[in-house]
Tab-separated table of C-alpha atoms in Angstrom:
chain	number	residue	atom	x	y	z
B	73	UNK	CA	0.123	-0.161	-0.281
B	74	UNK	CA	0.903	3.844	-0.656
B	75	UNK	CA	-0.622	5.354	1.938
B	76	UNK	CA	0.953	8.653	0.922
B	77	UNK	CA	-0.623	8.396	-2.389
B	78	UNK	CA	-3.248	10.337	-2.447
B	79	UNK	CA	-7.400	8.404	-4.273
B	80	UNK	CA	-7.880	10.591	-5.932
B	81	UNK	CA	-4.842	10.259	-8.513
B	82	UNK	CA	-4.510	6.270	-8.853
B	83	UNK	CA	-5.297	5.907	-12.300
B	84	UNK	CA	-6.780	2.540	-13.367
B	85	UNK	CA	-4.786	0.927	-15.989
B	86	UNK	CA	-7.423	-1.383	-17.313
B	87	UNK	CA	-9.977	-2.034	-20.817
B	88	UNK	CA	-13.062	0.323	-20.767
B	89	UNK	CA	-16.423	-0.264	-22.729
B	90	UNK	CA	-19.384	1.321	-22.621
B	91	UNK	CA	-22.697	-0.855	-22.129
B	92	UNK	CA	-25.768	1.895	-22.246
B	93	UNK	CA	-28.008	-1.454	-21.721
B	94	UNK	CA	-27.041	-2.398	-18.391
B	95	UNK	CA	-27.953	-0.839	-14.780
B	96	UNK	CA	-25.989	0.758	-12.346
B	97	UNK	CA	-26.556	1.842	-8.922
B	98	UNK	CA	-28.817	4.780	-10.695
B	99	UNK	CA	-31.081	2.773	-11.198
B	100	UNK	CA	-32.470	0.217	-14.119
B	101	UNK	CA	-31.568	1.013	-17.738
B	102	UNK	CA	-28.744	3.837	-16.433
B	103	UNK	CA	-25.728	3.996	-19.120
B	104	UNK	CA	-22.552	2.013	-17.581
B	105	UNK	CA	-18.942	1.028	-18.182
B	106	UNK	CA	-17.672	-2.528	-18.289
B	107	UNK	CA	-14.262	-2.003	-17.494
B	108	UNK	CA	-11.746	-5.220	-17.387
B	109	UNK	CA	-8.553	-5.486	-14.317
B	110	UNK	CA	-5.227	-6.982	-14.978
B	111	UNK	CA	-6.264	-8.928	-11.619
B	112	UNK	CA	-9.498	-10.947	-10.491
B	113	UNK	CA	-10.927	-10.474	-6.510
B	114	UNK	CA	-12.803	-13.268	-4.560
B	115	UNK	CA	-13.534	-14.743	-1.849
B	116	UNK	CA	-10.597	-17.169	-0.436
B	117	UNK	CA	-12.247	-20.732	-0.419
B	118	UNK	CA	-8.796	-23.264	-0.053
B	119	UNK	CA	-6.004	-23.562	1.789
B	120	UNK	CA	-3.974	-22.973	-1.056
B	121	UNK	CA	-5.778	-19.042	-1.576
B	122	UNK	CA	-5.725	-18.625	2.558
B	123	UNK	CA	-1.660	-19.267	2.374
B	124	UNK	CA	-1.599	-16.497	-0.889
B	125	UNK	CA	-3.514	-14.140	0.790
B	126	UNK	CA	-1.549	-14.386	4.096
B	127	UNK	CA	2.144	-14.127	2.079
B	128	UNK	CA	0.738	-10.819	0.421
B	129	UNK	CA	-0.520	-9.872	3.698
B	130	UNK	CA	2.618	-10.810	5.617
B	131	UNK	CA	4.900	-8.996	2.525
B	132	UNK	CA	2.673	-5.543	2.913
B	133	UNK	CA	2.845	-4.806	6.357
B	134	UNK	CA	6.507	-5.936	6.066
B	135	UNK	CA	7.341	-2.474	4.456
B	136	UNK	CA	5.796	-0.232	7.013
B	137	UNK	CA	5.423	-2.286	10.348
B	138	UNK	CA	8.325	-4.589	9.758
B	139	UNK	CA	8.015	-5.190	13.954
B	140	UNK	CA	4.430	-6.391	13.735
B	141	UNK	CA	4.437	-7.729	10.385
B	142	UNK	CA	6.326	-10.811	12.240
B	143	UNK	CA	3.040	-12.215	14.125
B	144	UNK	CA	1.522	-12.007	10.586
B	145	UNK	CA	3.569	-15.066	8.795
B	146	UNK	CA	0.741	-17.418	9.697
B	147	UNK	CA	-3.197	-17.159	9.164
B	148	UNK	CA	-4.598	-15.882	12.022
B	149	UNK	CA	-7.732	-17.852	14.084
B	150	UNK	CA	-9.781	-14.855	12.808
B	151	UNK	CA	-9.035	-16.210	9.118
B	152	UNK	CA	-10.748	-19.536	10.400
B	153	UNK	CA	-13.820	-17.792	12.100
B	154	UNK	CA	-17.073	-19.149	9.941
B	155	UNK	CA	-18.273	-15.266	9.702
B	156	UNK	CA	-15.178	-14.091	8.207
B	157	UNK	CA	-14.961	-13.980	4.300
B	158	UNK	CA	-10.784	-12.947	2.912
B	159	UNK	CA	-10.474	-11.682	-0.048
B	160	UNK	CA	-7.747	-12.578	-2.425
B	161	UNK	CA	-7.073	-10.405	-5.952
B	162	UNK	CA	-4.854	-11.693	-7.852
B	163	UNK	CA	-3.245	-11.643	-11.365
B	164	UNK	CA	-4.792	-12.701	-14.962
B	165	UNK	CA	-1.435	-13.025	-16.197
B	166	UNK	CA	0.576	-15.665	-13.932
B	167	UNK	CA	-1.869	-16.348	-11.018
B	168	UNK	CA	0.351	-14.204	-8.322
B	169	UNK	CA	-1.285	-13.192	-5.116
B	170	UNK	CA	-1.866	-8.862	-5.085
B	171	UNK	CA	-3.860	-7.921	-2.700
B	172	UNK	CA	-6.173	-9.412	0.186
B	173	UNK	CA	-8.395	-8.037	2.735
B	174	UNK	CA	-10.530	-9.624	5.363
B	175	UNK	CA	-14.162	-9.572	6.602
B	176	UNK	CA	-15.377	-10.507	10.129
B	177	UNK	CA	-18.554	-10.409	10.941
B	178	UNK	CA	-19.844	-9.742	14.865
B	179	UNK	CA	-22.489	-12.957	14.991
B	180	UNK	CA	-20.538	-15.002	16.837
B	181	UNK	CA	-17.981	-12.367	18.328
B	182	UNK	CA	-17.166	-9.454	19.754
B	183	UNK	CA	-15.515	-7.451	16.723
B	184	UNK	CA	-11.704	-7.096	17.108
B	185	UNK	CA	-11.650	-3.407	17.271
B	186	UNK	CA	-13.656	-3.749	21.085
B	187	UNK	CA	-10.653	-4.678	22.511
B	188	UNK	CA	-9.915	-1.726	22.505
B	189	UNK	CA	-12.839	0.911	22.672
B	190	UNK	CA	-16.164	0.964	23.423
B	191	UNK	CA	-18.330	1.790	19.571
B	192	UNK	CA	-21.257	4.057	20.625
B	193	UNK	CA	-24.521	2.386	21.230
B	194	UNK	CA	-25.994	4.444	17.896
B	195	UNK	CA	-23.765	1.953	15.890
B	196	UNK	CA	-22.832	-1.100	18.289
B	197	UNK	CA	-26.298	-1.631	17.980
B	198	UNK	CA	-26.008	-2.437	14.828
B	199	UNK	CA	-24.719	-5.093	12.735
B	200	UNK	CA	-21.514	-4.525	12.527
B	201	UNK	CA	-18.309	-6.232	10.077
B	202	UNK	CA	-14.793	-5.479	10.637
B	203	UNK	CA	-12.771	-5.312	7.680
B	204	UNK	CA	-8.784	-5.563	8.374
B	205	UNK	CA	-5.634	-6.712	7.023
B	206	UNK	CA	-5.373	-5.139	3.722
B	207	UNK	CA	-2.158	-5.898	2.474
B	208	UNK	CA	-1.504	-5.144	-1.272
B	209	UNK	CA	1.891	-5.145	-3.541
B	210	UNK	CA	4.282	-2.182	-4.128
B	211	UNK	CA	3.732	0.004	-7.463
B	212	UNK	CA	1.175	1.726	-9.528
B	213	UNK	CA	-1.043	-2.282	-9.610
B	214	UNK	CA	-0.696	-2.217	-5.863
B	215	UNK	CA	-3.216	1.075	-6.338
B	216	UNK	CA	-4.792	-0.552	-7.900
B	217	UNK	CA	-5.710	-3.665	-6.414
B	218	UNK	CA	-6.409	-1.078	-3.802
B	219	UNK	CA	-9.201	0.894	-5.319
B	220	UNK	CA	-10.494	-2.716	-6.085
B	221	UNK	CA	-10.490	-4.149	-3.114
B	222	UNK	CA	-11.846	-1.375	-1.440
B	223	UNK	CA	-14.909	-1.523	-4.033
B	224	UNK	CA	-15.643	-5.166	-2.974
B	225	UNK	CA	-15.835	-4.054	0.534
B	226	UNK	CA	-18.280	-1.724	0.020
B	227	UNK	CA	-20.233	-4.315	-2.386
B	228	UNK	CA	-19.831	-7.000	0.048
B	229	UNK	CA	-21.772	-4.250	2.651
B	230	UNK	CA	-24.486	-3.688	0.138
B	231	UNK	CA	-25.118	-7.179	-0.957
B	232	UNK	CA	-25.417	-8.240	2.776
B	233	UNK	CA	-27.880	-5.011	4.112
B	234	UNK	CA	-25.040	-3.379	6.151
B	235	UNK	CA	-25.376	0.301	6.312
B	236	UNK	CA	-22.595	2.021	7.776
B	237	UNK	CA	-18.781	1.477	7.534
B	238	UNK	CA	-16.228	2.319	10.208
B	239	UNK	CA	-13.127	2.980	10.040
B	240	UNK	CA	-9.875	2.239	11.391
B	241	UNK	CA	-7.085	4.415	10.122
B	242	UNK	CA	-3.405	5.190	11.536
B	243	UNK	CA	-1.417	8.269	10.154
B	244	UNK	CA	-1.731	9.477	7.276
B	245	UNK	CA	-3.830	6.359	6.047
B	246	UNK	CA	-6.940	8.359	7.994
B	247	UNK	CA	-6.300	11.402	5.393
B	248	UNK	CA	-7.502	8.577	2.825
B	249	UNK	CA	-10.524	7.821	4.665
B	250	UNK	CA	-10.940	11.355	4.700
B	251	UNK	CA	-10.717	11.690	0.981
B	252	UNK	CA	-13.179	9.048	0.838
B	253	UNK	CA	-15.772	11.214	2.663
B	254	UNK	CA	-15.294	8.991	6.404
B	255	UNK	CA	-15.862	11.174	9.449
B	256	UNK	CA	-15.199	10.774	13.017
B	257	UNK	CA	-17.521	8.592	15.318
B	258	UNK	CA	-15.885	10.730	18.560
B	259	UNK	CA	-15.954	14.344	17.814
B	260	UNK	CA	-12.776	14.824	19.434
B	261	UNK	CA	-11.241	12.706	17.294
B	262	UNK	CA	-8.619	11.981	19.449
B	263	UNK	CA	-6.462	8.637	18.188
B	264	UNK	CA	-7.371	5.227	19.576
B	265	UNK	CA	-4.752	2.861	20.936
B	266	UNK	CA	-5.736	-0.423	19.075
B	267	UNK	CA	-4.809	-3.628	20.700
B	268	UNK	CA	-5.207	-6.301	17.623
B	269	UNK	CA	-3.119	-3.737	15.335
B	270	UNK	CA	0.045	-3.296	17.270
B	271	UNK	CA	-0.668	-1.366	19.702
B	272	UNK	CA	-0.843	1.389	17.405
B	273	UNK	CA	-2.993	4.423	17.598
B	274	UNK	CA	-6.164	4.437	14.915
B	275	UNK	CA	-8.397	7.012	14.289
B	276	UNK	CA	-11.975	5.929	14.158
B	277	UNK	CA	-14.365	6.937	11.754
B	278	UNK	CA	-17.433	5.941	9.592
B	279	UNK	CA	-18.901	6.133	6.482
B	280	UNK	CA	-23.601	5.626	5.885
B	281	UNK	CA	-23.209	3.697	2.613
B	282	UNK	CA	-26.655	4.083	1.848
B	283	UNK	CA	-26.409	7.609	1.423
B	284	UNK	CA	-22.662	7.321	-0.060
B	285	UNK	CA	-23.101	7.559	-3.907
B	286	UNK	CA	-25.465	11.333	-3.026
B	287	UNK	CA	-22.662	12.368	-1.360
B	288	UNK	CA	-19.654	11.484	-3.858
B	289	UNK	CA	-21.685	12.995	-6.404
B	290	UNK	CA	-22.926	16.530	-5.063
B	291	UNK	CA	-18.249	16.320	-3.741
B	292	UNK	CA	-17.882	14.992	-7.283
B	293	UNK	CA	-15.694	12.972	-6.000
B	294	UNK	CA	-12.634	11.698	-8.651
B	295	UNK	CA	-13.615	7.829	-7.842
B	296	UNK	CA	-17.395	8.431	-8.349
B	297	UNK	CA	-17.670	6.816	-11.844
B	298	UNK	CA	-15.371	3.796	-10.635
B	299	UNK	CA	-17.264	2.908	-7.746
B	300	UNK	CA	-20.865	3.481	-8.715
B	301	UNK	CA	-21.204	3.643	-12.399
B	302	UNK	CA	-18.076	0.945	-13.533
B	303	UNK	CA	-19.243	-3.048	-13.588
B	304	UNK	CA	-16.187	-4.724	-12.817
B	305	UNK	CA	-16.607	-8.417	-14.012
B	306	UNK	CA	-13.659	-9.196	-12.239
B	307	UNK	CA	-14.714	-8.902	-8.967
B	308	UNK	CA	-16.831	-11.436	-8.637
B	309	UNK	CA	-17.535	-11.797	-4.792
B	310	UNK	CA	-20.084	-15.066	-5.497
B	311	UNK	CA	-23.345	-13.016	-3.391
B	312	UNK	CA	-21.328	-14.923	-0.954
B	313	UNK	CA	-22.562	-14.876	2.322
B	314	UNK	CA	-20.611	-15.842	5.645
B	315	UNK	CA	-22.485	-18.660	7.392
B	316	UNK	CA	-23.278	-17.028	10.258
B	317	UNK	CA	-25.535	-14.733	8.671
B	318	UNK	CA	-28.216	-17.815	7.965
B	319	UNK	CA	-28.844	-18.198	12.077
B	320	UNK	CA	-30.003	-14.987	13.299
B	321	UNK	CA	-29.047	-11.488	14.812
B	322	UNK	CA	-25.905	-10.346	16.099
B	323	UNK	CA	-26.049	-10.420	19.628
B	324	UNK	CA	-27.394	-6.702	19.501
B	325	UNK	CA	-29.023	-6.140	17.281
B	326	UNK	CA	-31.356	-3.316	16.714
B	327	UNK	CA	-31.343	-2.662	12.938
B	328	UNK	CA	-29.667	-3.392	9.645
B	329	UNK	CA	-26.140	-2.366	10.308
B	330	UNK	CA	-22.834	-0.923	9.885
B	331	UNK	CA	-19.270	-2.293	8.875
B	332	UNK	CA	-15.739	-1.290	10.366
B	333	UNK	CA	-13.265	-1.319	8.419
B	334	UNK	CA	-9.487	-1.046	8.733
B	335	UNK	CA	-6.484	-0.169	5.902
B	336	UNK	CA	-3.121	-1.413	7.657
B	337	UNK	CA	-1.463	-1.267	5.265
């Protein structure tokens, strides 16, 4: 990950073609573009997939947090949870791993971020997921992969009725969340020490999924077309639903809720 690279400058190198008969989030029949990427994004399904995801994750953290990265050389317990989804980006050219990210719900246990901070009731009472361990390769392709994985996380939220995204970002990555129009959960904006990320300080921020496109449009956000008006067939989530989501509501469910995201690499 390149934490100092503004998201607005992350241009994708891909094949684009119009598809005016398809629909995007704007409604049925709205014109969209199909964009083919030089890599695929899909859920991890096998142990071989998991090993690739862990390897690219560990290498990414080693560039910025070498001491903490030593704890990531092997799969973590959370990687095997029944309510966890790990997304893997792979090169079309040679099948090599280019990036990965993990999504964990709160259906069977508290989120990792809750080990370090008490979330406000309006957030804690919602359906939650925590997205962590984002790791990508270096270079321009890595920046492309990061955007695709972020889009895949948003799509996962939409497909599964998630309403609010909450992120934990250390400096300077927190600025990238600001560029995506995230807002601080706590008015003080004070960083919180997160135990599951090497006791490093992170800002906790949130993003309302339902109003995201409207707010991006109002801001004329440079990633609006990529996120909302472009179809990426190479991002294939397979409408994957964590097993735990099929067995009732989370422990404090009051409404369809939230996702917690941490771009720590």
